[in-house]
Amino acid sequence: MTTTLLRTADELHARVRRGRRAVVMTMGALHEGHATLIRTAREIAGPEGEVVVTVFVNPLQFGEGEDLDRYPRTLDADIKIAEEAGADAVFAPSVDEVYPGGEPQVRVSAGPMGERLEGATRPGHFDGMLTVVAKLLHLTRPDVALYGQKDAQQLALIRRMVRDLNFGVEIVGVPTVREDDGLALSSRNRYLSAKERRTALALSQALFAGRDRHAAQEALRARAREVPATHARAEALSAIGESRAAADAHAVAKSLPATTTTHGGDAGRRTSYGAPSAVRAAARLVLDEAARLDPPIALDYLALVDPSDFTEIDEDFAGEAVLAVAARVGTTRLIDNIPLTFGTLGAAS
């Protein structure tokens, strides 16, 4: 397969469409994470469909002092990676092609969700992101568009925009791709020195510590539910023989039997067994230690949020959540996240 380079929307629209068109939007500097998105798009589009990769460094997403000029532009290498992953075309428009009248006067607003976490650190970033995504969806006219879950807040906002503004496109999230040592793949990783990269591992290590703590908490609750007498729960948990179990015994016993609460306007009711504070504490410990490294990590935020609106979850939360982190190592800002599930779905009452 030879991948075609297209520079204008007219060239793209002139292509004969037979099956589904799947689009992967990028800012270039492609790596294995992007290749995974493209391969997934190829599977979704099928042999009769078409995969289009967009390469466009969007100036609206970069605030004052951010790395627009520094952002890597490697189109020849990008085309090769896209071709090897199964793309039919690379759409690499100029700024004038995307914004023919200059910076657009009318833009998409990300709303309150866009002002939290990444939006608080980078004001206006998500407005610029949603504006260009809306433009590229119109220009490429896909049936399905794929985005990486590493940018969890971005993915959530795109899904919300598509739903709220009735875009006729399916949005697919693809799991984060990591290096063997756990570091999430990012185009910005190339800015890290060897020492900075070692420090940067603290981001994923913090997330994994939170995930492991969460798994231990859920296992403790599962064990506690097997103990018939409420008074015996703390003793039973302490008898497991693990230091964490002993430390958590009292708190877990207090949380059971679980209260039934309603979250997010769901029609049903969810049984809540969550311990978000323990997850946050486990992740924070790793990041606090990394702040003393050479070079140190400079934390922007650590958050455990509801992916529907990116607000912090409460202790009684049940359902899907996102543990997210952002930090600077040297002059490079990195983000990462993992999904977690708190509690179980209970019967409606």
Coordinates of C-alpha atoms in Angstrom, one line a residue:
M1 CA 0.0 0.0 0.0
T2 CA 1.3 3.5 -0.9
T3 CA 0.1 6.3 1.3
T4 CA -1.0 9.4 -0.6
L5 CA -0.1 12.9 0.7
L6 CA -2.9 15.4 0.4
R7 CA -2.6 19.1 1.1
T8 CA -6.1 20.4 0.5
A9 CA -9.6 19.4 1.4
D10 CA -10.6 19.5 -2.2
E11 CA -8.0 16.7 -2.9
L12 CA -9.4 14.7 -0.1
H13 CA -13.0 15.2 -1.2
A14 CA -12.2 14.1 -4.7
R15 CA -11.2 10.6 -3.5
V16 CA -13.7 7.9 -4.3
R17 CA -15.2 6.5 -1.1
R18 CA -16.4 2.9 -1.0
G19 CA -16.4 1.9 2.6
R20 CA -16.1 3.6 6.0
R21 CA -13.6 6.4 6.4
A22 CA -11.7 6.3 9.7
V23 CA -9.7 9.3 10.7
V24 CA -6.8 9.6 13.1
M25 CA -5.9 13.2 14.1
T26 CA -2.3 14.0 15.0
M27 CA 0.0 17.0 15.3
G28 CA 2.8 14.9 13.6
A29 CA 6.0 13.5 15.2
L30 CA 4.3 10.1 15.0
H31 CA 5.4 7.3 17.2
E32 CA 4.2 3.8 18.2
G33 CA 1.2 5.3 20.0
H34 CA 0.0 6.9 16.8
A35 CA 0.8 3.7 14.9
T36 CA -1.5 1.8 17.2
L37 CA -4.3 4.3 16.5
I38 CA -3.8 3.9 12.8
R39 CA -3.7 0.1 13.0
T40 CA -6.9 0.2 15.0
A41 CA -8.5 2.5 12.4
R42 CA -7.5 0.0 9.7
E43 CA -9.3 -2.8 11.5
I44 CA -12.4 -0.6 12.0
A45 CA -12.4 0.6 8.4
G46 CA -11.8 -2.9 7.0
P47 CA -10.3 -3.7 3.6
E48 CA -12.9 -1.7 1.7
G49 CA -12.7 1.3 3.9
E50 CA -10.2 4.2 4.1
V51 CA -7.9 5.4 6.8
V52 CA -6.9 9.1 6.8
V53 CA -4.3 10.5 9.1
T54 CA -4.3 14.2 9.7
V55 CA -1.0 16.0 10.4
F56 CA -1.6 19.6 11.6
V57 CA 0.2 21.6 14.3
N58 CA -2.7 23.7 15.5
P59 CA -1.6 27.1 16.7
L60 CA -4.8 27.7 18.6
Q61 CA -3.8 25.0 21.1
F62 CA -0.5 26.7 22.2
G63 CA -0.6 29.4 24.8
E64 CA 1.9 32.2 25.4
G65 CA 5.3 30.7 26.2
E66 CA 4.4 27.2 25.0
D67 CA 6.3 25.2 22.4
L68 CA 4.6 26.0 19.1
D69 CA 7.8 26.8 17.3
R70 CA 9.7 24.1 19.1
Y71 CA 7.1 21.4 18.3
P72 CA 8.7 18.7 16.1
R73 CA 7.7 18.7 12.4
T74 CA 8.8 15.4 10.8
L75 CA 6.4 14.9 7.9
D76 CA 8.5 12.6 5.8
A77 CA 9.0 10.2 8.7
D78 CA 5.3 10.6 9.7
I79 CA 4.2 9.5 6.2
K80 CA 6.4 6.4 6.5
I81 CA 5.0 5.4 9.9
A82 CA 1.5 6.0 8.7
E83 CA 2.1 3.9 5.6
E84 CA 3.5 1.0 7.6
A85 CA 0.6 1.1 9.9
G86 CA -1.9 0.9 7.1
A87 CA -3.0 4.5 6.3
D88 CA -4.4 5.2 2.8
A89 CA -3.8 8.9 3.0
V90 CA -2.0 11.6 5.1
F91 CA -3.9 14.9 5.1
A92 CA -1.3 17.6 6.0
P93 CA -3.0 21.0 5.4
S94 CA -1.3 24.4 5.8
V95 CA -2.5 26.8 8.4
D96 CA -4.1 28.9 5.6
E97 CA -6.1 25.8 4.4
V98 CA -7.5 25.2 7.9
Y99 CA -8.0 28.8 8.8
P100 CA -8.4 30.6 5.5
G101 CA -9.5 33.9 7.0
G102 CA -6.9 33.9 9.7
E103 CA -7.6 32.9 13.3
P104 CA -11.3 32.1 13.5
Q105 CA -13.6 34.7 15.2
V106 CA -16.1 32.0 16.1
R107 CA -14.8 29.1 18.1
V108 CA -16.0 26.1 20.0
S109 CA -16.1 26.6 23.8
A110 CA -15.1 23.7 26.0
G111 CA -17.3 25.0 28.8
P112 CA -16.7 24.3 32.5
M113 CA -15.0 20.9 31.9
G114 CA -12.4 22.7 29.8
E115 CA -11.4 25.0 32.7
R116 CA -10.4 22.1 34.9
L117 CA -7.0 20.3 35.2
E118 CA -5.3 20.8 31.9
G119 CA -7.6 23.7 31.2
A120 CA -6.7 25.5 34.4
T121 CA -3.0 25.1 33.6
R122 CA -3.4 26.0 30.0
P123 CA -6.2 28.5 29.6
G124 CA -7.9 28.4 26.2
H125 CA -6.1 25.2 25.2
F126 CA -9.3 23.1 25.0
D127 CA -11.2 25.8 23.1
G128 CA -8.5 25.7 20.5
M129 CA -8.4 21.9 20.4
L130 CA -12.1 21.6 20.0
T131 CA -12.2 24.3 17.3
V132 CA -9.6 22.5 15.2
V133 CA -11.2 19.0 15.8
A134 CA -14.5 20.4 14.7
K135 CA -12.9 21.9 11.6
L136 CA -11.0 18.7 10.8
L137 CA -14.1 16.6 11.2
H138 CA -15.9 18.8 8.7
L139 CA -12.9 18.8 6.3
T140 CA -12.3 15.0 6.5
R141 CA -15.9 13.9 6.8
P142 CA -15.2 10.6 8.6
D143 CA -17.6 7.9 9.8
V144 CA -15.4 7.2 12.8
A145 CA -12.5 9.2 14.4
L146 CA -10.0 7.7 16.8
Y147 CA -8.2 9.4 19.7
G148 CA -5.7 8.1 22.4
Q149 CA -6.9 7.7 26.0
K150 CA -3.6 9.2 27.2
D151 CA -5.2 12.6 26.5
A152 CA -8.2 11.6 28.6
Q153 CA -9.6 15.1 29.2
Q154 CA -9.3 15.8 25.5
L155 CA -11.1 12.6 24.6
A156 CA -13.9 13.3 27.0
L157 CA -14.4 16.8 25.6
I158 CA -14.4 15.6 22.0
R159 CA -17.1 13.0 22.9
R160 CA -19.1 15.7 24.7
M161 CA -18.8 18.1 21.7
V162 CA -19.9 15.4 19.2
R163 CA -22.9 14.6 21.4
D164 CA -23.9 18.1 22.3
L165 CA -23.5 19.5 18.8
N166 CA -24.9 16.5 16.9
F167 CA -21.8 15.6 14.8
G168 CA -22.6 12.5 12.8
V169 CA -19.4 10.6 13.7
E170 CA -18.4 7.8 16.0
I171 CA -15.7 8.5 18.5
V172 CA -13.4 5.7 19.5
G173 CA -10.8 5.9 22.4
V174 CA -7.7 3.7 22.1
P175 CA -5.7 2.7 25.2
T176 CA -2.4 4.4 26.1
V177 CA 0.7 2.8 24.6
R178 CA 3.7 2.6 26.9
E179 CA 7.4 2.0 26.8
D180 CA 8.6 -1.3 28.4
D181 CA 9.5 0.7 31.5
G182 CA 5.9 2.2 31.7
L183 CA 6.5 5.7 30.4
A184 CA 3.6 6.7 28.2
L185 CA 4.6 7.4 24.6
S186 CA 4.5 11.1 23.7
S187 CA 6.0 13.3 21.1
R188 CA 7.4 15.4 23.9
N189 CA 9.5 12.5 25.3
R190 CA 12.2 13.4 22.8
Y191 CA 12.9 16.6 24.7
L192 CA 14.0 14.7 27.8
S193 CA 17.6 14.1 28.7
A194 CA 18.6 10.7 30.0
K195 CA 18.4 11.9 33.6
E196 CA 15.1 13.7 33.0
R197 CA 13.6 10.6 31.5
R198 CA 14.5 8.5 34.6
T199 CA 12.7 11.1 36.7
A200 CA 9.8 11.2 34.3
L201 CA 9.1 7.5 35.1
A202 CA 7.6 8.8 38.4
L203 CA 4.4 9.8 36.5
S204 CA 3.5 6.2 35.5
Q205 CA 4.9 4.8 38.7
A206 CA 2.6 7.0 40.7
L207 CA -0.4 5.9 38.6
F208 CA 0.6 2.3 39.0
A209 CA 0.9 2.7 42.8
G210 CA -2.6 4.2 42.9
R211 CA -3.9 1.4 40.8
D212 CA -2.2 -1.2 43.0
R213 CA -3.6 0.4 46.1
H214 CA -7.1 0.4 44.5
A215 CA -6.8 -3.3 43.7
A216 CA -5.8 -4.0 47.3
Q217 CA -8.7 -2.0 48.7
E218 CA -11.2 -3.8 46.4
A219 CA -9.7 -7.2 47.4
L220 CA -10.1 -6.3 51.1
R221 CA -13.7 -5.3 50.6
A222 CA -14.4 -8.5 48.7
R223 CA -12.9 -10.5 51.7
A224 CA -14.8 -8.4 54.2
R225 CA -18.1 -9.1 52.5
E226 CA -17.5 -12.8 53.1
V227 CA -17.4 -12.2 56.9
P228 CA -21.0 -12.4 58.3
A229 CA -20.6 -10.5 61.5
T230 CA -20.0 -6.8 61.2
H231 CA -18.0 -6.7 64.5
A232 CA -15.6 -9.4 63.2
R233 CA -14.7 -7.6 60.0
A234 CA -11.8 -5.7 61.3
E235 CA -10.3 -8.7 63.0
A236 CA -10.8 -10.8 59.9
L237 CA -9.0 -8.3 57.7
S238 CA -6.2 -8.0 60.2
A239 CA -5.8 -11.7 60.1
I240 CA -5.1 -11.7 56.4
G241 CA -1.4 -11.2 57.4
E242 CA -0.6 -8.2 55.1
S243 CA 0.5 -4.9 56.6
R244 CA -1.9 -3.0 54.3
A245 CA -4.8 -5.2 55.3
A246 CA -4.1 -4.6 59.0
A247 CA -3.8 -0.8 58.4
D248 CA -7.0 -0.7 56.4
A249 CA -9.1 -3.1 58.5
H250 CA -10.8 -0.5 60.6
A251 CA -11.6 1.8 57.7
V252 CA -12.9 -1.0 55.5
A253 CA -15.0 -2.4 58.3
K254 CA -16.6 1.0 58.8
S255 CA -17.4 1.3 55.1
L256 CA -19.4 -2.0 55.2
P257 CA -22.1 -2.9 54.7
A258 CA -21.9 -0.7 51.6
T259 CA -24.3 2.2 51.3
T260 CA -26.4 2.4 48.1
T261 CA -26.0 5.7 46.3
T262 CA -26.9 7.2 43.0
H263 CA -24.3 8.8 40.8
G264 CA -24.4 10.7 37.6
G265 CA -28.2 10.5 37.1
D266 CA -28.1 6.8 36.3
A267 CA -31.5 5.1 36.2
G268 CA -30.1 2.3 38.4
R269 CA -28.4 2.4 41.7
R270 CA -24.8 1.6 42.4
T271 CA -23.3 0.0 45.4
S272 CA -20.3 2.1 46.6
Y273 CA -17.1 0.5 48.0
G274 CA -14.6 3.2 46.9
A275 CA -11.6 4.5 48.8
P276 CA -10.4 7.3 46.6
S277 CA -8.3 9.0 49.3
A278 CA -6.1 5.9 49.7
V279 CA -5.5 5.8 45.9
R280 CA -4.6 9.5 45.9
A281 CA -2.3 9.0 48.9
A282 CA -0.4 6.1 47.3
A283 CA 0.2 8.0 44.1
R284 CA 1.1 11.2 45.9
L285 CA 3.8 9.4 47.9
V286 CA 5.6 8.4 44.7
L287 CA 5.4 12.0 43.4
D288 CA 6.7 13.5 46.7
E289 CA 9.7 11.2 46.5
A290 CA 10.3 12.2 42.8
A291 CA 10.3 15.9 43.9
R292 CA 13.6 15.2 45.7
L293 CA 15.3 13.6 42.7
D294 CA 17.9 15.2 40.5
P295 CA 16.4 16.6 38.4
P296 CA 13.2 16.9 40.4
I297 CA 9.7 16.5 39.2
A298 CA 7.5 19.6 39.4
L299 CA 3.9 18.5 39.9
D300 CA 1.1 20.4 38.2
Y301 CA -1.7 18.2 39.5
L302 CA -2.7 14.8 40.7
A303 CA -6.4 14.2 40.3
L304 CA -8.9 11.3 40.7
V305 CA -11.9 12.4 38.6
D306 CA -15.2 11.4 37.2
P307 CA -14.6 11.2 33.4
S308 CA -18.1 12.7 32.6
D309 CA -17.1 16.1 33.9
F310 CA -13.5 15.8 35.3
T311 CA -14.5 16.8 38.8
E312 CA -12.9 15.1 41.8
I313 CA -14.8 12.0 43.0
D314 CA -16.1 11.6 46.6
E315 CA -15.3 8.8 49.0
D316 CA -18.6 7.1 48.2
F317 CA -18.2 7.2 44.5
A318 CA -18.9 4.1 42.4
G319 CA -18.3 3.7 38.7
E320 CA -15.6 4.6 36.2
A321 CA -12.9 7.1 37.2
V322 CA -9.7 8.5 35.9
L323 CA -6.5 8.9 37.9
A324 CA -4.6 11.7 36.1
V325 CA -1.3 13.4 36.6
A326 CA 0.6 16.3 35.0
A327 CA 4.2 17.5 35.8
R328 CA 7.2 19.1 34.4
V329 CA 10.6 17.5 34.2
G330 CA 13.1 20.1 33.2
T331 CA 11.4 22.2 30.6
T332 CA 9.2 19.4 29.4
R333 CA 5.6 19.1 30.5
L334 CA 4.1 15.5 30.5
I335 CA 0.7 14.1 31.3
D336 CA -0.5 10.6 32.0
N337 CA -3.6 8.8 33.4
I338 CA -5.1 5.4 34.0
P339 CA -8.8 4.3 34.3
L340 CA -10.1 2.8 37.6
T341 CA -13.4 1.3 38.5
F342 CA -14.8 1.8 42.0
G343 CA -17.4 -0.5 43.5
T344 CA -19.8 -2.8 41.6
L345 CA -23.2 -2.3 39.9
G346 CA -25.9 -3.2 42.3
A347 CA -29.5 -4.1 41.8
A348 CA -32.0 -1.4 41.3
S349 CA -34.1 -0.6 44.3

